[in-house]
Amino acid sequence: MKKQDLKSLTRNELISWFAKEGYPKFRGKQVFNWIYKNGAQDFDEMTNLPSNMQEDLKEKSFISNNLILKDVFSASDGTTKYLWSLSDCETIEGVYLPFVKDGRHSICISSQVGCAMKCSFCATGNDGYVRDLTPGEIVEQVTNIQRSISKEEFGEPRISNVVFMGMGEPLDNMDSVLKAINIINDEKGMDIGMRRITVSTSGIVPKIRELANIEMQLVLAISLNSPNNFLRDSLMPINKKYPIEELIKAVKYYIEKTNRRVTFEYVLIDELNDSKELAFELAGLLKGLLCHVNLIPLNPVDQFNFKSPSKKVVNEFRDILESKGIETTIRQERGKNIEAACGQLRHLKK
Ligand code: SAH
Ligand code: SF4
């Protein structure tokens, strides 16, 4: 008999599995609570279960532990990068970003080993695609970081925000990502608010429409990086399949369905996409959309020649967008010296 991995189930699925196995439903609820509220890693910790049930559960199921921590890197600003290896020895990375001023404890996690999108400025894309992560492997990044930052076992500070901006294209592995979101959002578990979960995509149009139809309250971020097809084609090959007009149409549909403000991310690369003309063109493209722009000065990646623009150029780009009524922020630089910043994550070749 194949044992059931309890970590790959949402709360409802877990309760159904318990019912199917002939246990009372409330036992399923208790076990979900143990795993996600208390961070239990095995049945012996679940002290309110009768011991014969603990033994029975061990025979029929397990609580997977897929991630083995290989290395931790910490920067002086508290940013911490985790390198994990998976059961097939592939590696992934996740990052913890504490924001002391506003009490936010954000984490940035991966959705795939590598990425198939091949954006020209991104270390993950440069390494190519290896495989999708399972829901359990996604959820475990969250539980592992929670365990590591907790002062007491699985306690304060609680992770408040989760962004899918680590390795991989989340909408290229949408079912697993949504299942993982369902689990970490569950109020009986980690209870991370839907509005504090961000899914960032390079722009897979049909998946954006699918996501719109589910009408979840999460934050959708679109990695735009250029306001026109000519330039975007050269930076992000996905644009040849889903050009900007189609992308914007899908974003409009998303806003209509969810009433949620969308974020556009724009990585600024020196003398490539940082001119004033492009700032005006971008403002024109986004005019009237319920959105916000997040400018990300490029984080250098060793083998590429791209550079980050000067502070002055970044500020001017922002000022132009703001002058046209587009709310714009500049991404604070974090964790650069430990290569934990956007686009710097990579998996190790086996
Ligand atoms: N695949 C998804 C999510 C992961 S990438 C996506 O592309 O949206 C997360 C963000 O990192 C994206 O906005 C991407 O444009 C940005 N990024 C990639 N490489 C970067 C680099 N070298 N410097 C700064 N940001 C980068
Ligand atoms: Fe993949 Fe995002 Fe990197 Fe592009 S920027 S290669 S979509 S991870």
mmCIF file of C-alpha atoms and ligand atoms in Angstrom:
data_model
loop_
_atom_site.group_PDB
_atom_site.id
_atom_site.type_symbol
_atom_site.label_atom_id
_atom_site.label_comp_id
_atom_site.label_asym_id
_atom_site.label_seq_id
_atom_site.Cartn_x
_atom_site.Cartn_y
_atom_site.Cartn_z
ATOM 1 C CA MET A 1 0.000 0.000 0.000
ATOM 2 C CA LYS A 2 1.288 3.431 -0.940
ATOM 3 C CA LYS A 3 1.406 5.701 2.064
ATOM 4 C CA GLN A 4 -0.447 8.997 1.804
ATOM 5 C CA ASP A 5 1.626 12.170 2.095
ATOM 6 C CA LEU A 6 -0.493 14.336 4.398
ATOM 7 C CA LYS A 7 1.494 17.424 3.451
ATOM 8 C CA SER A 8 0.197 17.323 -0.100
ATOM 9 C CA LEU A 9 -3.424 17.752 1.004
ATOM 10 C CA THR A 10 -5.498 20.853 1.646
ATOM 11 C CA ARG A 11 -7.498 20.894 4.886
ATOM 12 C CA ASN A 12 -10.650 19.656 3.157
ATOM 13 C CA GLU A 13 -8.757 16.896 1.398
ATOM 14 C CA LEU A 14 -7.137 15.888 4.660
ATOM 15 C CA ILE A 15 -10.499 15.711 6.417
ATOM 16 C CA SER A 16 -11.914 13.615 3.544
ATOM 17 C CA TRP A 17 -8.934 11.276 3.693
ATOM 18 C CA PHE A 18 -9.486 10.790 7.438
ATOM 19 C CA ALA A 19 -13.157 10.049 6.838
ATOM 20 C CA LYS A 20 -12.266 7.567 4.079
ATOM 21 C CA GLU A 21 -9.894 5.782 6.441
ATOM 22 C CA GLY A 22 -12.633 5.510 9.042
ATOM 23 C CA TYR A 23 -11.397 8.129 11.480
ATOM 24 C CA PRO A 24 -13.691 10.824 12.883
ATOM 25 C CA LYS A 25 -13.454 14.026 10.834
ATOM 26 C CA PHE A 26 -12.286 16.131 13.754
ATOM 27 C CA ARG A 27 -9.095 14.067 13.855
ATOM 28 C CA GLY A 28 -8.286 15.369 10.378
ATOM 29 C CA LYS A 29 -8.788 18.915 11.618
ATOM 30 C CA GLN A 30 -6.526 18.232 14.587
ATOM 31 C CA VAL A 31 -3.764 16.851 12.413
ATOM 32 C CA PHE A 32 -3.964 19.840 10.013
ATOM 33 C CA ASN A 33 -3.717 22.085 13.024
ATOM 34 C CA TRP A 34 -0.698 20.216 14.344
ATOM 35 C CA ILE A 35 1.166 20.420 11.070
ATOM 36 C CA TYR A 36 0.473 24.040 10.153
ATOM 37 C CA LYS A 37 -0.300 25.825 13.403
ATOM 38 C CA ASN A 38 2.233 24.043 15.584
ATOM 39 C CA GLY A 39 4.739 22.935 12.980
ATOM 40 C CA ALA A 40 4.589 19.262 13.976
ATOM 41 C CA GLN A 41 6.851 17.069 11.883
ATOM 42 C CA ASP A 42 5.766 13.662 13.093
ATOM 43 C CA PHE A 43 2.806 11.932 14.720
ATOM 44 C CA ASP A 44 4.526 11.476 18.099
ATOM 45 C CA GLU A 45 4.292 15.226 18.647
ATOM 46 C CA MET A 46 0.491 15.132 18.297
ATOM 47 C CA THR A 47 -0.201 14.583 21.968
ATOM 48 C CA ASN A 48 -3.990 14.794 21.757
ATOM 49 C CA LEU A 49 -4.167 11.763 19.420
ATOM 50 C CA PRO A 50 -4.530 8.334 21.069
ATOM 51 C CA SER A 51 -1.286 6.409 20.741
ATOM 52 C CA ASN A 52 -2.878 3.566 18.759
ATOM 53 C CA MET A 53 -4.095 6.154 16.249
ATOM 54 C CA GLN A 54 -0.595 7.595 16.024
ATOM 55 C CA GLU A 55 0.751 4.132 15.223
ATOM 56 C CA ASP A 56 -2.030 3.447 12.732
ATOM 57 C CA LEU A 57 -1.373 6.759 10.990
ATOM 58 C CA LYS A 58 2.314 5.929 10.716
ATOM 59 C CA GLU A 59 1.393 2.772 8.840
ATOM 60 C CA LYS A 60 -0.908 4.507 6.380
ATOM 61 C CA SER A 61 0.590 7.918 5.927
ATOM 62 C CA PHE A 62 3.530 10.235 6.462
ATOM 63 C CA ILE A 63 4.290 13.916 6.859
ATOM 64 C CA SER A 64 6.753 14.603 4.103
ATOM 65 C CA ASN A 65 10.017 16.318 4.776
ATOM 66 C CA ASN A 66 11.287 17.031 1.296
ATOM 67 C CA LEU A 67 13.590 19.931 1.927
ATOM 68 C CA ILE A 68 17.030 19.438 3.374
ATOM 69 C CA LEU A 69 18.700 22.645 4.386
ATOM 70 C CA LYS A 70 22.106 22.801 2.730
ATOM 71 C CA ASP A 71 23.180 26.337 3.442
ATOM 72 C CA VAL A 72 22.032 29.636 4.934
ATOM 73 C CA PHE A 73 23.433 33.037 4.008
ATOM 74 C CA SER A 74 22.644 36.136 6.040
ATOM 75 C CA ALA A 75 23.138 39.768 5.082
ATOM 76 C CA SER A 76 23.591 42.596 7.564
ATOM 77 C CA ASP A 77 20.050 43.883 6.879
ATOM 78 C CA GLY A 78 18.627 40.580 8.161
ATOM 79 C CA THR A 79 17.892 39.207 4.701
ATOM 80 C CA THR A 80 18.522 35.472 4.795
ATOM 81 C CA LYS A 81 18.856 33.123 1.859
ATOM 82 C CA TYR A 82 18.141 29.414 2.257
ATOM 83 C CA LEU A 83 19.506 26.777 -0.069
ATOM 84 C CA TRP A 84 17.658 23.467 0.084
ATOM 85 C CA SER A 85 18.162 20.186 -1.656
ATOM 86 C CA LEU A 86 15.157 18.073 -2.631
ATOM 87 C CA SER A 87 14.680 14.323 -2.556
ATOM 88 C CA ASP A 88 16.074 13.996 -6.104
ATOM 89 C CA CYS A 89 19.071 16.179 -5.132
ATOM 90 C CA GLU A 90 17.888 19.181 -7.168
ATOM 91 C CA THR A 91 18.268 22.461 -5.331
ATOM 92 C CA ILE A 92 16.044 25.474 -4.765
ATOM 93 C CA GLU A 93 16.343 28.738 -2.917
ATOM 94 C CA GLY A 94 14.071 30.900 -0.808
ATOM 95 C CA VAL A 95 14.637 34.220 0.935
ATOM 96 C CA TYR A 96 13.449 35.794 4.202
ATOM 97 C CA LEU A 97 13.160 39.591 4.214
ATOM 98 C CA PRO A 98 12.357 41.269 7.525
ATOM 99 C CA PHE A 99 11.120 44.874 7.282
ATOM 100 C CA VAL A 100 11.713 46.152 10.785
ATOM 101 C CA LYS A 101 10.019 49.518 10.328
ATOM 102 C CA ASP A 102 6.585 48.254 9.390
ATOM 103 C CA GLY A 103 6.821 44.862 11.102
ATOM 104 C CA ARG A 104 6.523 42.884 7.889
ATOM 105 C CA HIS A 105 8.121 39.453 7.671
ATOM 106 C CA SER A 106 8.165 38.625 3.993
ATOM 107 C CA ILE A 107 9.442 35.578 2.262
ATOM 108 C CA CYS A 108 10.208 35.022 -1.382
ATOM 109 C CA ILE A 109 9.816 31.414 -2.528
ATOM 110 C CA SER A 110 10.347 29.246 -5.593
ATOM 111 C CA SER A 111 7.758 27.489 -7.744
ATOM 112 C CA GLN A 112 10.030 25.449 -10.019
ATOM 113 C CA VAL A 113 13.566 24.106 -10.201
ATOM 114 C CA GLY A 114 14.944 26.517 -12.810
ATOM 115 C CA CYS A 115 12.677 28.272 -15.300
ATOM 116 C CA ALA A 116 11.816 27.752 -18.951
ATOM 117 C CA MET A 117 11.235 31.411 -19.809
ATOM 118 C CA LYS A 118 14.838 32.358 -20.528
ATOM 119 C CA CYS A 119 14.608 36.074 -19.788
ATOM 120 C CA SER A 120 17.928 37.515 -20.837
ATOM 121 C CA PHE A 121 18.748 39.307 -17.569
ATOM 122 C CA CYS A 122 17.816 36.546 -15.093
ATOM 123 C CA ALA A 123 20.140 33.958 -13.538
ATOM 124 C CA THR A 124 17.337 31.434 -13.019
ATOM 125 C CA GLY A 125 16.250 31.648 -16.649
ATOM 126 C CA ASN A 126 19.806 31.323 -17.839
ATOM 127 C CA ASP A 127 20.136 27.958 -16.096
ATOM 128 C CA GLY A 128 17.095 26.498 -17.875
ATOM 129 C CA TYR A 129 14.100 24.495 -16.666
ATOM 130 C CA VAL A 130 14.464 21.275 -14.687
ATOM 131 C CA ARG A 131 11.060 20.473 -13.153
ATOM 132 C CA ASP A 132 7.976 21.763 -11.362
ATOM 133 C CA LEU A 133 7.816 21.764 -7.574
ATOM 134 C CA THR A 134 5.070 19.770 -5.865
ATOM 135 C CA PRO A 135 2.561 21.557 -3.583
ATOM 136 C CA GLY A 136 4.371 19.957 -0.620
ATOM 137 C CA GLU A 137 7.747 21.317 -1.739
ATOM 138 C CA ILE A 138 6.261 24.788 -2.069
ATOM 139 C CA VAL A 139 4.523 24.676 1.320
ATOM 140 C CA GLU A 140 7.640 23.339 3.012
ATOM 141 C CA GLN A 141 9.624 26.406 2.009
ATOM 142 C CA VAL A 142 7.136 28.398 4.072
ATOM 143 C CA THR A 143 7.083 26.024 7.064
ATOM 144 C CA ASN A 144 10.879 25.686 7.042
ATOM 145 C CA ILE A 145 11.492 29.420 7.038
ATOM 146 C CA GLN A 146 8.808 29.868 9.717
ATOM 147 C CA ARG A 147 10.560 27.310 11.895
ATOM 148 C CA SER A 148 13.921 28.941 11.313
ATOM 149 C CA ILE A 149 12.852 32.515 12.209
ATOM 150 C CA SER A 150 10.654 31.570 15.192
ATOM 151 C CA LYS A 151 12.022 32.513 18.580
ATOM 152 C CA GLU A 152 10.171 29.559 20.004
ATOM 153 C CA GLU A 153 9.208 26.483 18.043
ATOM 154 C CA PHE A 154 6.917 27.714 15.239
ATOM 155 C CA GLY A 155 5.977 30.928 17.057
ATOM 156 C CA GLU A 156 6.589 34.671 16.673
ATOM 157 C CA PRO A 157 7.487 36.388 14.441
ATOM 158 C CA ARG A 158 4.975 34.956 12.020
ATOM 159 C CA ILE A 159 5.562 35.174 8.286
ATOM 160 C CA SER A 160 3.195 37.916 7.114
ATOM 161 C CA ASN A 161 3.788 38.094 3.349
ATOM 162 C CA VAL A 162 4.667 35.539 0.712
ATOM 163 C CA VAL A 163 5.836 36.409 -2.787
ATOM 164 C CA PHE A 164 6.357 33.937 -5.601
ATOM 165 C CA MET A 165 9.377 35.749 -6.954
ATOM 166 C CA GLY A 166 12.011 33.120 -6.335
ATOM 167 C CA MET A 167 12.997 30.584 -8.925
ATOM 168 C CA GLY A 168 10.505 29.611 -11.576
ATOM 169 C CA GLU A 169 7.402 30.859 -13.352
ATOM 170 C CA PRO A 170 4.480 30.260 -10.961
ATOM 171 C CA LEU A 171 1.815 30.291 -13.678
ATOM 172 C CA ASP A 172 3.731 27.585 -15.519
ATOM 173 C CA ASN A 173 3.049 25.384 -12.455
ATOM 174 C CA MET A 174 -0.276 26.885 -11.545
ATOM 175 C CA ASP A 175 -2.143 23.923 -10.036
ATOM 176 C CA SER A 176 0.587 23.192 -7.503
ATOM 177 C CA VAL A 177 1.062 26.870 -6.704
ATOM 178 C CA LEU A 178 -2.675 27.363 -6.088
ATOM 179 C CA LYS A 179 -2.866 24.286 -3.907
ATOM 180 C CA ALA A 180 0.087 25.499 -1.858
ATOM 181 C CA ILE A 181 -1.552 28.930 -1.545
ATOM 182 C CA ASN A 182 -4.753 27.286 -0.349
ATOM 183 C CA ILE A 183 -2.783 25.466 2.376
ATOM 184 C CA ILE A 184 -0.743 28.432 3.662
ATOM 185 C CA ASN A 185 -3.779 30.721 3.525
ATOM 186 C CA ASP A 186 -5.982 28.378 5.581
ATOM 187 C CA GLU A 187 -7.137 30.160 8.741
ATOM 188 C CA LYS A 188 -6.828 26.939 10.718
ATOM 189 C CA GLY A 189 -3.208 26.641 9.657
ATOM 190 C CA MET A 190 -0.623 29.290 8.847
ATOM 191 C CA ASP A 191 -3.352 31.827 8.085
ATOM 192 C CA ILE A 192 -1.321 34.012 5.718
ATOM 193 C CA GLY A 193 -3.838 36.481 4.261
ATOM 194 C CA MET A 194 -4.647 36.129 0.565
ATOM 195 C CA ARG A 195 -4.008 39.853 0.054
ATOM 196 C CA ARG A 196 -0.505 39.315 1.369
ATOM 197 C CA ILE A 197 0.344 36.660 -1.175
ATOM 198 C CA THR A 198 1.841 37.839 -4.470
ATOM 199 C CA VAL A 199 2.124 35.776 -7.612
ATOM 200 C CA SER A 200 4.575 37.273 -10.085
ATOM 201 C CA THR A 201 4.421 36.240 -13.729
ATOM 202 C CA SER A 202 6.298 36.899 -16.915
ATOM 203 C CA GLY A 203 2.893 37.087 -18.619
ATOM 204 C CA ILE A 204 1.353 33.732 -19.528
ATOM 205 C CA VAL A 205 -1.871 35.179 -20.887
ATOM 206 C CA PRO A 206 -4.259 32.173 -20.736
ATOM 207 C CA LYS A 207 -3.181 31.453 -17.164
ATOM 208 C CA ILE A 208 -3.810 35.068 -16.135
ATOM 209 C CA ARG A 209 -7.346 34.688 -17.508
ATOM 210 C CA GLU A 210 -7.784 31.404 -15.646
ATOM 211 C CA LEU A 211 -6.614 33.044 -12.449
ATOM 212 C CA ALA A 212 -9.054 35.915 -13.028
ATOM 213 C CA ASN A 213 -11.910 33.431 -13.297
ATOM 214 C CA ILE A 214 -11.117 31.925 -9.904
ATOM 215 C CA GLU A 215 -11.459 35.441 -8.434
ATOM 216 C CA MET A 216 -8.925 34.969 -5.652
ATOM 217 C CA GLN A 217 -7.908 38.027 -3.710
ATOM 218 C CA LEU A 218 -4.174 37.573 -4.150
ATOM 219 C CA VAL A 219 -1.832 40.196 -5.595
ATOM 220 C CA LEU A 220 -0.943 39.686 -9.232
ATOM 221 C CA ALA A 221 2.383 41.123 -10.359
ATOM 222 C CA ILE A 222 3.323 41.284 -14.021
ATOM 223 C CA SER A 223 6.974 41.439 -15.004
ATOM 224 C CA LEU A 224 6.693 43.907 -17.847
ATOM 225 C CA ASN A 225 10.203 45.322 -18.254
ATOM 226 C CA SER A 226 9.403 47.122 -21.497
ATOM 227 C CA PRO A 227 6.434 49.092 -22.853
ATOM 228 C CA ASN A 228 6.831 47.876 -26.448
ATOM 229 C CA ASN A 229 7.039 44.536 -28.219
ATOM 230 C CA PHE A 230 10.277 45.226 -30.043
ATOM 231 C CA LEU A 231 12.274 45.618 -26.847
ATOM 232 C CA ARG A 232 10.268 43.120 -24.794
ATOM 233 C CA ASP A 233 10.799 40.434 -27.429
ATOM 234 C CA SER A 234 14.529 40.798 -26.953
ATOM 235 C CA LEU A 235 14.396 40.686 -23.136
ATOM 236 C CA MET A 236 11.646 38.147 -22.569
ATOM 237 C CA PRO A 237 11.091 35.457 -25.225
ATOM 238 C CA ILE A 238 7.592 34.746 -23.804
ATOM 239 C CA ASN A 239 6.547 38.052 -25.391
ATOM 240 C CA LYS A 240 6.746 36.510 -28.863
ATOM 241 C CA LYS A 241 3.986 34.127 -27.834
ATOM 242 C CA TYR A 242 1.916 36.587 -25.808
ATOM 243 C CA PRO A 243 2.626 40.147 -26.983
ATOM 244 C CA ILE A 244 1.945 43.221 -24.906
ATOM 245 C CA GLU A 245 -1.518 43.996 -26.352
ATOM 246 C CA GLU A 246 -2.763 40.557 -25.350
ATOM 247 C CA LEU A 247 -1.087 40.798 -21.972
ATOM 248 C CA ILE A 248 -2.718 44.143 -21.206
ATOM 249 C CA LYS A 249 -6.110 42.807 -22.322
ATOM 250 C CA ALA A 250 -5.727 39.854 -19.936
ATOM 251 C CA VAL A 251 -4.700 42.201 -17.119
ATOM 252 C CA LYS A 252 -7.776 44.360 -17.760
ATOM 253 C CA TYR A 253 -9.904 41.227 -17.574
ATOM 254 C CA TYR A 254 -8.198 40.278 -14.299
ATOM 255 C CA ILE A 255 -8.932 43.703 -12.816
ATOM 256 C CA GLU A 256 -12.539 43.570 -13.993
ATOM 257 C CA LYS A 257 -13.106 40.161 -12.420
ATOM 258 C CA THR A 258 -11.264 40.682 -9.140
ATOM 259 C CA ASN A 259 -11.365 44.440 -8.621
ATOM 260 C CA ARG A 260 -7.768 44.109 -7.467
ATOM 261 C CA ARG A 261 -4.976 46.533 -8.267
ATOM 262 C CA VAL A 262 -2.251 44.895 -10.336
ATOM 263 C CA THR A 263 1.470 45.518 -9.899
ATOM 264 C CA PHE A 264 3.735 45.962 -12.904
ATOM 265 C CA GLU A 265 7.364 45.167 -12.255
ATOM 266 C CA TYR A 266 9.942 46.875 -14.374
ATOM 267 C CA VAL A 267 13.581 45.840 -14.043
ATOM 268 C CA LEU A 268 15.650 48.880 -15.031
ATOM 269 C CA ILE A 269 18.727 48.014 -17.093
ATOM 270 C CA ASP A 270 21.341 50.639 -17.888
ATOM 271 C CA GLU A 271 20.938 52.097 -21.403
ATOM 272 C CA LEU A 272 18.568 49.350 -22.429
ATOM 273 C CA ASN A 273 15.118 50.103 -21.078
ATOM 274 C CA ASP A 274 15.733 53.108 -18.808
ATOM 275 C CA SER A 275 15.318 56.103 -21.166
ATOM 276 C CA LYS A 276 12.904 58.958 -20.570
ATOM 277 C CA GLU A 277 11.141 58.158 -23.848
ATOM 278 C CA LEU A 278 10.388 54.656 -22.583
ATOM 279 C CA ALA A 279 9.104 56.060 -19.285
ATOM 280 C CA PHE A 280 6.633 58.200 -21.240
ATOM 281 C CA GLU A 281 5.700 55.253 -23.432
ATOM 282 C CA LEU A 282 5.112 53.103 -20.329
ATOM 283 C CA ALA A 283 2.924 55.802 -18.780
ATOM 284 C CA GLY A 284 0.870 55.856 -21.985
ATOM 285 C CA LEU A 285 0.479 52.083 -21.987
ATOM 286 C CA LEU A 286 -0.711 51.912 -18.376
ATOM 287 C CA LYS A 287 -2.911 55.008 -18.453
ATOM 288 C CA GLY A 288 -6.258 54.433 -16.780
ATOM 289 C CA LEU A 289 -5.402 50.963 -15.452
ATOM 290 C CA LEU A 290 -5.907 50.140 -11.776
ATOM 291 C CA CYS A 291 -2.217 49.518 -11.202
ATOM 292 C CA HIS A 292 1.027 50.394 -9.540
ATOM 293 C CA VAL A 293 4.563 50.198 -10.908
ATOM 294 C CA ASN A 294 7.458 48.727 -9.002
ATOM 295 C CA LEU A 295 10.829 49.698 -10.451
ATOM 296 C CA ILE A 296 13.608 47.185 -9.770
ATOM 297 C CA PRO A 297 17.121 48.450 -10.504
ATOM 298 C CA LEU A 298 18.863 45.457 -12.092
ATOM 299 C CA ASN A 299 20.719 43.116 -9.787
ATOM 300 C CA PRO A 300 23.853 42.173 -11.644
ATOM 301 C CA VAL A 301 24.361 38.562 -12.619
ATOM 302 C CA ASP A 302 27.957 37.449 -13.158
ATOM 303 C CA GLN A 303 27.899 36.142 -16.677
ATOM 304 C CA PHE A 304 25.773 38.946 -18.170
ATOM 305 C CA ASN A 305 27.055 42.352 -19.205
ATOM 306 C CA PHE A 306 23.955 44.220 -18.110
ATOM 307 C CA LYS A 307 24.384 46.997 -15.596
ATOM 308 C CA SER A 308 22.121 48.804 -13.197
ATOM 309 C CA PRO A 309 21.313 52.448 -14.036
ATOM 310 C CA SER A 310 22.452 55.303 -11.766
ATOM 311 C CA LYS A 311 20.178 56.424 -8.911
ATOM 312 C CA LYS A 312 19.522 59.621 -10.831
ATOM 313 C CA VAL A 313 18.215 57.770 -13.880
ATOM 314 C CA VAL A 314 16.022 55.531 -11.698
ATOM 315 C CA ASN A 315 14.550 58.554 -9.904
ATOM 316 C CA GLU A 316 13.904 60.368 -13.191
ATOM 317 C CA PHE A 317 12.114 57.324 -14.564
ATOM 318 C CA ARG A 318 9.921 57.252 -11.473
ATOM 319 C CA ASP A 319 9.261 60.993 -11.613
ATOM 320 C CA ILE A 320 8.008 60.759 -15.208
ATOM 321 C CA LEU A 321 5.584 57.947 -14.320
ATOM 322 C CA GLU A 322 4.364 59.818 -11.252
ATOM 323 C CA SER A 323 3.922 63.033 -13.239
ATOM 324 C CA LYS A 324 1.563 61.077 -15.489
ATOM 325 C CA GLY A 325 -0.451 59.900 -12.492
ATOM 326 C CA ILE A 326 0.999 56.395 -12.193
ATOM 327 C CA GLU A 327 1.808 55.380 -8.663
ATOM 328 C CA THR A 328 5.395 54.145 -8.619
ATOM 329 C CA THR A 329 7.770 52.721 -6.048
ATOM 330 C CA ILE A 330 11.419 51.802 -6.295
ATOM 331 C CA ARG A 331 12.302 48.378 -4.931
ATOM 332 C CA GLN A 332 14.550 48.658 -1.925
ATOM 333 C CA GLU A 333 17.802 46.840 -2.462
ATOM 334 C CA ARG A 334 18.080 43.809 -0.199
ATOM 335 C CA GLY A 335 20.391 40.882 0.164
ATOM 336 C CA LYS A 336 22.510 41.730 -2.854
ATOM 337 C CA ASN A 337 25.844 40.746 -1.310
ATOM 338 C CA ILE A 338 24.492 37.258 -0.655
ATOM 339 C CA GLU A 339 22.993 36.981 -4.157
ATOM 340 C CA ALA A 340 19.514 36.751 -2.685
ATOM 341 C CA ALA A 341 17.990 39.498 -4.781
ATOM 342 C CA CYS A 342 15.468 39.100 -7.624
ATOM 343 C CA GLY A 343 16.935 37.311 -10.587
ATOM 344 C CA GLN A 344 20.025 36.152 -8.716
ATOM 345 C CA LEU A 345 18.678 32.824 -7.512
ATOM 346 C CA ARG A 346 19.867 29.694 -9.205
ATOM 347 C CA HIS A 347 19.902 25.980 -8.725
ATOM 348 C CA LEU A 348 23.149 24.089 -8.475
ATOM 349 C CA LYS A 349 23.922 21.740 -11.302
ATOM 350 C CA LYS A 350 23.848 18.148 -10.107
HETATM 351 N N1 SAH B 1 9.056 34.130 -13.076
HETATM 352 C C1 SAH B 1 8.322 35.131 -12.395
HETATM 353 C C2 SAH B 1 8.704 35.240 -10.926
HETATM 354 C C3 SAH B 1 10.148 35.095 -10.601
HETATM 355 S S1 SAH B 1 11.183 36.370 -11.210
HETATM 356 C C4 SAH B 1 8.458 36.471 -13.080
HETATM 357 O O1 SAH B 1 9.291 36.605 -13.989
HETATM 358 O O2 SAH B 1 7.722 37.359 -12.734
HETATM 359 C C5 SAH B 1 10.777 37.688 -10.082
HETATM 360 C C6 SAH B 1 11.156 39.069 -10.558
HETATM 361 O O3 SAH B 1 12.576 39.190 -10.657
HETATM 362 C C7 SAH B 1 10.606 39.423 -11.939
HETATM 363 O O4 SAH B 1 9.910 40.649 -11.869
HETATM 364 C C8 SAH B 1 11.842 39.575 -12.793
HETATM 365 O O5 SAH B 1 11.643 40.500 -13.823
HETATM 366 C C9 SAH B 1 12.865 40.015 -11.758
HETATM 367 N N2 SAH B 1 14.257 39.791 -12.168
HETATM 368 C C10 SAH B 1 14.769 38.783 -12.887
HETATM 369 N N3 SAH B 1 16.102 38.941 -13.040
HETATM 370 C C11 SAH B 1 16.444 40.075 -12.411
HETATM 371 C C12 SAH B 1 17.676 40.769 -12.189
HETATM 372 N N4 SAH B 1 18.822 40.310 -12.676
HETATM 373 N N5 SAH B 1 17.645 41.909 -11.480
HETATM 374 C C13 SAH B 1 16.481 42.374 -10.960
HETATM 375 N N6 SAH B 1 15.301 41.758 -11.105
HETATM 376 C C14 SAH B 1 15.268 40.620 -11.830
HETATM 377 FE FE1 SF4 B 2 11.832 32.866 -15.324
HETATM 378 FE FE2 SF4 B 2 10.963 35.061 -14.078
HETATM 379 FE FE3 SF4 B 2 13.599 34.636 -14.492
HETATM 380 FE FE4 SF4 B 2 12.024 35.219 -16.547
HETATM 381 S S1 SF4 B 2 12.465 36.553 -14.807
HETATM 382 S S2 SF4 B 2 13.580 33.618 -16.501
HETATM 383 S S3 SF4 B 2 10.156 34.187 -15.986
HETATM 384 S S4 SF4 B 2 12.255 33.423 -13.219
#
